[in-house]
mmCIF file of C-alpha atoms in Angstrom:
data_model
loop_
_atom_site.group_PDB
_atom_site.id
_atom_site.type_symbol
_atom_site.label_atom_id
_atom_site.label_comp_id
_atom_site.label_asym_id
_atom_site.label_seq_id
_atom_site.Cartn_x
_atom_site.Cartn_y
_atom_site.Cartn_z
ATOM 1 C CA GLY B 1 -19.550 -14.054 62.082
ATOM 2 C CA ASN B 2 -17.457 -11.337 63.391
ATOM 3 C CA SER B 3 -13.397 -11.535 63.963
ATOM 4 C CA VAL B 4 -10.305 -9.678 64.026
ATOM 5 C CA THR B 5 -7.045 -10.903 62.958
ATOM 6 C CA GLN B 6 -4.476 -8.817 64.195
ATOM 7 C CA MET B 7 -0.514 -8.640 63.519
ATOM 8 C CA GLU B 8 1.602 -10.674 65.708
ATOM 9 C CA GLY B 9 4.260 -9.241 68.176
ATOM 10 C CA PRO B 10 6.015 -8.671 70.039
ATOM 11 C CA VAL B 11 7.422 -5.816 67.618
ATOM 12 C CA THR B 12 10.560 -3.972 68.587
ATOM 13 C CA LEU B 13 11.343 -0.682 67.218
ATOM 14 C CA SER B 14 14.279 2.197 67.925
ATOM 15 C CA GLU B 15 12.802 5.662 68.616
ATOM 16 C CA GLU B 16 11.586 7.828 66.360
ATOM 17 C CA ALA B 17 10.882 4.509 63.685
ATOM 18 C CA PHE B 18 7.735 4.460 61.587
ATOM 19 C CA LEU B 19 5.249 1.914 62.938
ATOM 20 C CA THR B 20 2.681 -0.317 61.109
ATOM 21 C CA ILE B 21 0.453 -2.751 63.353
ATOM 22 C CA ASN B 22 -1.748 -4.483 60.424
ATOM 23 C CA CYS B 23 -5.166 -5.376 61.194
ATOM 24 C CA THR B 24 -7.865 -7.077 59.151
ATOM 25 C CA TYR B 25 -11.487 -7.834 60.167
ATOM 26 C CA THR B 26 -14.472 -10.183 59.155
ATOM 27 C CA ALA B 27 -18.207 -8.847 59.706
ATOM 28 C CA THR B 28 -21.707 -8.543 58.882
ATOM 29 C CA GLY B 29 -23.038 -5.377 58.323
ATOM 30 C CA TYR B 30 -21.073 -2.045 58.633
ATOM 31 C CA PRO B 31 -19.233 -2.693 62.305
ATOM 32 C CA SER B 32 -16.867 0.434 63.882
ATOM 33 C CA LEU B 33 -13.442 -0.339 63.791
ATOM 34 C CA PHE B 34 -11.363 0.761 67.489
ATOM 35 C CA TRP B 35 -7.830 0.613 68.304
ATOM 36 C CA TYR B 36 -7.099 0.434 72.172
ATOM 37 C CA VAL B 37 -3.943 0.917 73.956
ATOM 38 C CA GLN B 38 -2.937 -0.919 77.331
ATOM 39 C CA TYR B 39 -0.247 0.267 79.193
ATOM 40 C CA PRO B 40 1.829 -2.201 81.665
ATOM 41 C CA GLY B 41 -0.560 -2.935 84.383
ATOM 42 C CA GLU B 42 -3.383 -0.704 83.304
ATOM 43 C CA GLY B 43 -6.895 -1.196 81.780
ATOM 44 C CA LEU B 44 -7.432 -0.325 77.790
ATOM 45 C CA GLN B 45 -7.659 2.792 76.707
ATOM 46 C CA LEU B 46 -9.321 4.320 73.584
ATOM 47 C CA LEU B 47 -6.675 5.466 70.888
ATOM 48 C CA LEU B 48 -8.857 6.036 67.935
ATOM 49 C CA LYS B 49 -11.818 4.791 66.392
ATOM 50 C CA ALA B 50 -13.536 4.939 62.721
ATOM 51 C CA THR B 51 -17.184 4.693 61.897
ATOM 52 C CA LYS B 52 -17.631 4.112 58.451
ATOM 53 C CA ALA B 53 -15.527 3.384 54.981
ATOM 54 C CA ASP B 54 -12.995 5.816 54.498
ATOM 55 C CA ASP B 55 -12.696 7.499 57.760
ATOM 56 C CA LYS B 56 -9.471 8.471 59.197
ATOM 57 C CA GLY B 57 -9.135 7.909 63.038
ATOM 58 C CA SER B 58 -6.572 9.843 64.654
ATOM 59 C CA ASN B 59 -4.934 10.750 68.137
ATOM 60 C CA LYS B 60 -1.554 11.405 69.350
ATOM 61 C CA GLY B 61 0.124 10.814 66.319
ATOM 62 C CA PHE B 62 -1.535 7.579 65.457
ATOM 63 C CA GLU B 63 -3.618 7.060 62.356
ATOM 64 C CA ALA B 64 -5.879 4.196 61.127
ATOM 65 C CA THR B 65 -8.162 4.554 58.125
ATOM 66 C CA TYR B 66 -11.121 2.331 57.527
ATOM 67 C CA ARG B 67 -10.745 0.520 54.441
ATOM 68 C CA LYS B 68 -13.749 -1.613 53.688
ATOM 69 C CA GLU B 69 -12.271 -2.708 50.182
ATOM 70 C CA THR B 70 -9.350 -4.513 51.886
ATOM 71 C CA THR B 71 -11.347 -5.044 55.152
ATOM 72 C CA SER B 72 -8.585 -3.406 57.106
ATOM 73 C CA PHE B 73 -7.792 -0.967 60.026
ATOM 74 C CA HIS B 74 -4.018 -0.549 60.181
ATOM 75 C CA LEU B 75 -2.502 1.325 62.827
ATOM 76 C CA GLU B 76 0.650 3.654 61.844
ATOM 77 C CA LYS B 77 2.460 6.249 63.508
ATOM 78 C CA GLY B 78 5.362 8.097 61.811
ATOM 79 C CA SER B 79 7.939 8.346 64.637
ATOM 80 C CA VAL B 80 7.536 6.173 67.651
ATOM 81 C CA GLN B 81 8.514 7.639 71.207
ATOM 82 C CA VAL B 82 9.438 5.166 74.603
ATOM 83 C CA SER B 83 6.258 6.428 75.688
ATOM 84 C CA ASP B 84 4.336 4.314 73.083
ATOM 85 C CA SER B 85 5.660 1.286 75.011
ATOM 86 C CA ALA B 86 2.142 -0.884 74.942
ATOM 87 C CA VAL B 87 0.309 -3.431 73.945
ATOM 88 C CA TYR B 88 -2.294 -2.352 71.336
ATOM 89 C CA PHE B 89 -5.743 -4.281 70.215
ATOM 90 C CA CYS B 90 -7.675 -3.863 67.312
ATOM 91 C CA ALA B 91 -11.356 -4.413 67.659
ATOM 92 C CA LEU B 92 -14.795 -4.037 65.915
ATOM 93 C CA SER B 93 -18.421 -3.422 67.098
ATOM 94 C CA ASP B 94 -20.957 -5.853 66.416
ATOM 95 C CA GLN B 95 -23.414 -2.997 66.138
ATOM 96 C CA SER B 96 -26.170 -4.704 68.071
ATOM 97 C CA GLY B 97 -27.898 -3.540 71.207
ATOM 98 C CA ALA B 98 -25.222 -4.421 73.637
ATOM 99 C CA ASN B 99 -22.508 -3.162 71.670
ATOM 100 C CA ASN B 100 -20.210 -6.042 72.080
ATOM 101 C CA LEU B 101 -16.429 -5.640 70.828
ATOM 102 C CA PHE B 102 -14.342 -8.250 69.372
ATOM 103 C CA PHE B 103 -10.857 -7.977 69.939
ATOM 104 C CA GLY B 104 -7.703 -8.880 68.069
ATOM 105 C CA THR B 105 -5.050 -10.889 70.173
ATOM 106 C CA GLY B 106 -3.339 -7.768 70.876
ATOM 107 C CA THR B 107 0.570 -6.421 69.807
ATOM 108 C CA ARG B 108 3.338 -5.579 72.135
ATOM 109 C CA LEU B 109 5.305 -2.785 70.965
ATOM 110 C CA THR B 110 8.644 -1.959 72.530
ATOM 111 C CA VAL B 111 10.535 1.029 71.652
ATOM 112 C CA ILE B 112 14.172 1.554 72.531
ATOM 113 C CA PRO B 113 16.005 4.669 73.014
ATOM 114 C CA SER N 1 -17.664 13.183 83.854
ATOM 115 C CA GLN N 2 -17.846 9.530 83.725
ATOM 116 C CA THR N 3 -15.831 7.027 85.883
ATOM 117 C CA ILE N 4 -15.246 3.435 86.446
ATOM 118 C CA HIS N 5 -13.957 1.941 89.367
ATOM 119 C CA GLN N 6 -12.912 -1.803 90.167
ATOM 120 C CA TRP N 7 -11.624 -3.399 93.356
ATOM 121 C CA PRO N 8 -9.848 -5.031 94.516
ATOM 122 C CA ALA N 9 -6.553 -4.240 92.371
ATOM 123 C CA THR N 10 -4.876 -7.533 93.126
ATOM 124 C CA LEU N 11 -6.131 -10.530 94.531
ATOM 125 C CA VAL N 12 -4.343 -13.709 95.413
ATOM 126 C CA GLN N 13 -6.800 -16.589 96.324
ATOM 127 C CA PRO N 14 -6.440 -20.399 96.947
ATOM 128 C CA VAL N 15 -8.061 -22.906 94.480
ATOM 129 C CA GLY N 16 -11.531 -23.563 95.514
ATOM 130 C CA SER N 17 -11.950 -20.531 97.408
ATOM 131 C CA PRO N 18 -15.242 -17.826 96.238
ATOM 132 C CA LEU N 19 -14.556 -14.436 94.313
ATOM 133 C CA SER N 20 -15.884 -11.460 94.133
ATOM 134 C CA LEU N 21 -15.294 -8.568 92.074
ATOM 135 C CA GLU N 22 -16.750 -5.111 91.921
ATOM 136 C CA CYS N 23 -17.422 -2.716 89.089
ATOM 137 C CA THR N 24 -19.099 0.587 89.319
ATOM 138 C CA VAL N 25 -19.579 3.417 87.286
ATOM 139 C CA GLU N 26 -20.138 6.621 87.965
ATOM 140 C CA GLY N 27 -21.815 9.786 85.752
ATOM 141 C CA THR N 28 -24.009 7.934 83.864
ATOM 142 C CA SER N 29 -27.225 6.217 83.899
ATOM 143 C CA ASN N 30 -28.441 2.723 82.409
ATOM 144 C CA PRO N 31 -24.959 1.952 80.874
ATOM 145 C CA ASN N 32 -24.243 -1.589 79.237
ATOM 146 C CA LEU N 33 -21.904 -3.369 81.249
ATOM 147 C CA TYR N 34 -18.957 -5.655 80.354
ATOM 148 C CA TRP N 35 -16.972 -8.273 82.109
ATOM 149 C CA TYR N 36 -13.452 -9.559 80.347
ATOM 150 C CA ARG N 37 -10.739 -11.956 81.263
ATOM 151 C CA GLN N 38 -7.526 -11.724 79.758
ATOM 152 C CA ALA N 39 -5.035 -14.201 80.406
ATOM 153 C CA ALA N 40 -1.039 -13.679 80.425
ATOM 154 C CA GLY N 41 0.101 -13.135 77.178
ATOM 155 C CA ARG N 42 -3.368 -13.521 75.445
ATOM 156 C CA GLY N 43 -6.120 -11.134 74.300
ATOM 157 C CA LEU N 44 -9.501 -9.950 75.618
ATOM 158 C CA GLN N 45 -12.156 -12.849 76.143
ATOM 159 C CA LEU N 46 -15.870 -11.511 76.792
ATOM 160 C CA LEU N 47 -17.107 -13.177 79.725
ATOM 161 C CA PHE N 48 -20.624 -11.431 80.672
ATOM 162 C CA TYR N 49 -22.646 -8.278 79.522
ATOM 163 C CA SER N 50 -25.493 -6.531 80.693
ATOM 164 C CA ILE N 51 -27.847 -4.247 78.986
ATOM 165 C CA GLY N 52 -30.036 -3.443 82.403
ATOM 166 C CA ILE N 53 -30.624 -4.403 85.739
ATOM 167 C CA ASP N 54 -30.730 -8.315 86.230
ATOM 168 C CA GLN N 55 -30.250 -8.618 82.806
ATOM 169 C CA ILE N 56 -27.009 -10.938 82.267
ATOM 170 C CA SER N 57 -25.692 -12.543 79.304
ATOM 171 C CA SER N 58 -23.122 -14.940 79.361
ATOM 172 C CA GLU N 59 -20.702 -15.471 76.856
ATOM 173 C CA VAL N 60 -18.474 -18.235 77.681
ATOM 174 C CA PRO N 61 -19.713 -21.430 79.947
ATOM 175 C CA GLN N 62 -17.696 -21.594 82.814
ATOM 176 C CA ASN N 63 -17.548 -21.601 86.942
ATOM 177 C CA LEU N 64 -17.997 -17.814 86.975
ATOM 178 C CA SER N 65 -21.224 -15.665 87.103
ATOM 179 C CA ALA N 66 -22.276 -12.343 86.995
ATOM 180 C CA SER N 67 -24.771 -9.868 88.482
ATOM 181 C CA ARG N 68 -26.093 -6.539 88.455
ATOM 182 C CA PRO N 69 -27.859 -5.426 91.424
ATOM 183 C CA GLN N 70 -27.992 -1.904 90.480
ATOM 184 C CA ASP N 71 -28.317 0.242 87.726
ATOM 185 C CA ARG N 72 -24.133 1.303 87.822
ATOM 186 C CA GLN N 73 -23.003 -1.869 89.734
ATOM 187 C CA PHE N 74 -21.652 -5.202 87.906
ATOM 188 C CA ILE N 75 -20.282 -8.160 90.229
ATOM 189 C CA LEU N 76 -18.071 -10.958 88.948
ATOM 190 C CA SER N 77 -18.410 -14.188 91.387
ATOM 191 C CA SER N 78 -17.404 -17.670 91.627
ATOM 192 C CA LYS N 79 -18.499 -20.151 94.311
ATOM 193 C CA LYS N 80 -15.132 -22.148 93.523
ATOM 194 C CA LEU N 81 -12.163 -20.943 91.638
ATOM 195 C CA LEU N 82 -10.027 -23.028 89.737
ATOM 196 C CA LEU N 83 -6.339 -22.418 88.708
ATOM 197 C CA SER N 84 -7.081 -21.713 85.454
ATOM 198 C CA ASP N 85 -9.244 -18.584 86.404
ATOM 199 C CA SER N 86 -5.841 -16.715 87.097
ATOM 200 C CA GLY N 87 -5.865 -13.696 84.680
ATOM 201 C CA PHE N 88 -6.478 -9.732 84.622
ATOM 202 C CA TYR N 89 -10.385 -8.886 84.795
ATOM 203 C CA LEU N 90 -11.425 -6.072 83.171
ATOM 204 C CA CYS N 91 -14.877 -4.156 83.092
ATOM 205 C CA ALA N 92 -15.920 -1.655 80.623
ATOM 206 C CA TRP N 93 -19.031 0.378 80.220
ATOM 207 C CA ASN N 94 -20.686 2.021 77.344
ATOM 208 C CA ARG N 95 -23.799 4.622 77.095
ATOM 209 C CA GLY N 96 -25.940 2.046 75.214
ATOM 210 C CA GLY N 97 -28.182 2.412 72.277
ATOM 211 C CA ALA N 98 -27.328 2.671 68.503
ATOM 212 C CA GLY N 99 -24.126 4.657 67.569
ATOM 213 C CA THR N 100 -22.773 4.884 70.962
ATOM 214 C CA ASP N 101 -20.600 1.678 70.832
ATOM 215 C CA THR N 102 -17.131 2.820 72.512
ATOM 216 C CA GLN N 103 -16.461 0.979 75.683
ATOM 217 C CA TYR N 104 -14.614 2.829 78.366
ATOM 218 C CA PHE N 105 -12.496 0.146 80.543
ATOM 219 C CA GLY N 106 -11.845 0.238 84.502
ATOM 220 C CA PRO N 107 -8.236 -0.186 85.874
ATOM 221 C CA GLY N 108 -8.483 -4.054 86.125
ATOM 222 C CA THR N 109 -8.329 -6.703 88.851
ATOM 223 C CA ARG N 110 -5.324 -8.845 88.797
ATOM 224 C CA LEU N 111 -6.423 -12.359 90.210
ATOM 225 C CA THR N 112 -3.727 -15.030 90.817
ATOM 226 C CA VAL N 113 -5.218 -18.610 92.111
ATOM 227 C CA LEU N 114 -2.728 -20.634 93.418
#
């Protein structure tokens, strides 16, 4: 079946620190992989995605590479800002007609000045 | 451009009362539609999805139901709320079809059942 395992939080970093949030997946077939971000009190926003092995998704300084050999899609950012404080969700699509997404449990990031 | 609306934004309801949450999408046709629930400090749980009018699939058995009376309208309902129904309810849409698996989320409805 399909599942996503995400690094447990919360994560607290100082501004300009390096960020890694680990995500591994189990899937049948060749899913697309996503990172979504949720700011306090809001819905989820797509942060980045990758659709096939070795693809790198990037946005707003965040990056993640689709690693089929390790079934991973780790999120990284070289220098975090206070405005990056949010909950980050890793997800995969089941490639069915309904295009369902399977989400990890989310990782709360707090960046302190 | 496409936009997705949810209302109400917040709701406080007593146990045993009915519920109706509404979601509408603008700027697209025949979208796939989804209802998720996010309990406090938890991840997202897919409740229902719909690939067309009156085509609803339930992922989790519970006292909630969903309906899609129009192409771009998705409603989440309950006849009698439970305390455990409290949470943040998110609606999402997707273009549907192969290669279009990105979902776009609405702003959410925060439901508190007392």
